[in-house]
Amino acid sequence: MTRDEEPVEGRTRRGGQLVAIGVGLALLLALPSLYGLISGDTPAPRRATTSRPTSPNEPASVDPQLHGRLVFTASDARQQRLWAFDLRSGDLVEGPLVPAVEELWITNGSPQGIVIVADDGGAEGVAYVINGLSPDTEPVEIARGDVISLATDGRALIVGRTEPVGGDAPGCEPRTYTLHRVDLDTAEEVLVLRGREDCGNLVSATLHRDMAVASFVDRGRVEVRSIWPTNVSTLFPDLAHVSVSPRGTFLFVAPVGGLDGLGVWPRRPTGRILVWPQSGRPRPLVNGDSLVSERVVAWSPDGGYVVVNGFIGDSRGMWLVYVPAGTAELLLPPNSFPRRPAFSGAAFDDAGDVFAGRPGRIVVRTDTGSFPILLPPDAPSPIGPIGWLP
């Protein structure tokens, strides 16, 4: 297929064929150790895959063990555009123009299952469904709210909205709040909970099976509440919820400082991160020095690994955490990406490899180390958020 041909899902750029001569193979086998020495990255317990470097005039090549497509964002004039890079063939497909992306989620393993969330310039986020990767696809707005997260089944969003109602209490701003479940296939919106905080606000929410979990701050004190269809109860005081795995393992933070997160939408609470597998008390997610979370970025499909942006000691970076053992290692070098969610991302494939993106660079982590994903020479520069498609 030539560069000007038009596939169903967009225009294609060809990445080229793998070099199968002896010298190329030798370079390929040597790359993990060479890149590890240069980057300082250490191995993770994952399937071995590699990619090889190319010269400026040579098309990109990828290891045939990698499969699927990476979806990433890049600047396009004053907008952003989605792109899809085929990890096996090296084809680069131009996708649709989209609003500036803060979050990118792949919900059902198909191009019709891409959800992006953008900042509306105020307190709200706006969620869009992308129905395919054709360049002329129009994002479809499906929800907006103060809090938006993806349900663990990947079929719905949980959307929280708040509204001031006025009051005379000094230093307080009474608010009403609602939580809605928004079906991604039908856009049907169902009310989950309605309530009022006399001196506080809703700060986070999620949905796992039939249970919603939300965090509220009232008079400066935060608490996590569990919400079943007929019952609302305090789950943990003095903690705030930030994420839940596909298998129902919850992550909370003990807030440090304020509750406005990084000061930009989605303003999820930050702090020392704890894990709770729905039994016992929450424990530190990482053994030894605490991991202070800025943002939970991605979960592996089995819930065994989670990617978190934050600090361990004086080192700030994107961390790959093995949840059962409480161990963590850096995916990206310290201080190599801005704090804003729009400038970093991570995604797992179905074999357990993890991809990490930051401005200008995407890497893959395997059981032999980290290796760069080499896009074609004329590819646009990635911004940060990424997703993986089969």
mmCIF file of C-alpha atoms in Angstrom, residues 28-29 31-32 48-52 62-66 364 366 368 371-372:
data_model
loop_
_atom_site.group_PDB
_atom_site.id
_atom_site.type_symbol
_atom_site.label_atom_id
_atom_site.label_comp_id
_atom_site.label_asym_id
_atom_site.label_seq_id
_atom_site.Cartn_x
_atom_site.Cartn_y
_atom_site.Cartn_z
ATOM 1 C CA LEU A 28 18.906 -6.193 17.466
ATOM 2 C CA LEU A 29 20.165 -8.597 20.114
ATOM 3 C CA LEU A 31 20.053 -3.221 21.764
ATOM 4 C CA PRO A 32 18.525 -4.088 25.181
ATOM 5 C CA ALA A 48 10.786 -10.087 25.912
ATOM 6 C CA THR A 49 10.338 -7.821 22.889
ATOM 7 C CA THR A 50 12.622 -5.361 21.189
ATOM 8 C CA SER A 51 12.705 -2.625 18.579
ATOM 9 C CA ARG A 52 15.718 -1.560 16.537
ATOM 10 C CA VAL A 62 9.361 -2.977 14.958
ATOM 11 C CA ASP A 63 9.856 -6.374 16.520
ATOM 12 C CA PRO A 64 7.378 -8.944 15.187
ATOM 13 C CA GLN A 65 6.612 -10.099 18.731
ATOM 14 C CA LEU A 66 4.908 -6.774 19.395
ATOM 15 C CA VAL A 364 7.817 -0.131 25.722
ATOM 16 C CA THR A 366 9.466 -5.697 28.676
ATOM 17 C CA THR A 368 14.545 -7.285 29.354
ATOM 18 C CA PHE A 371 13.100 0.204 24.334
ATOM 19 C CA PRO A 372 11.952 3.125 22.199
#
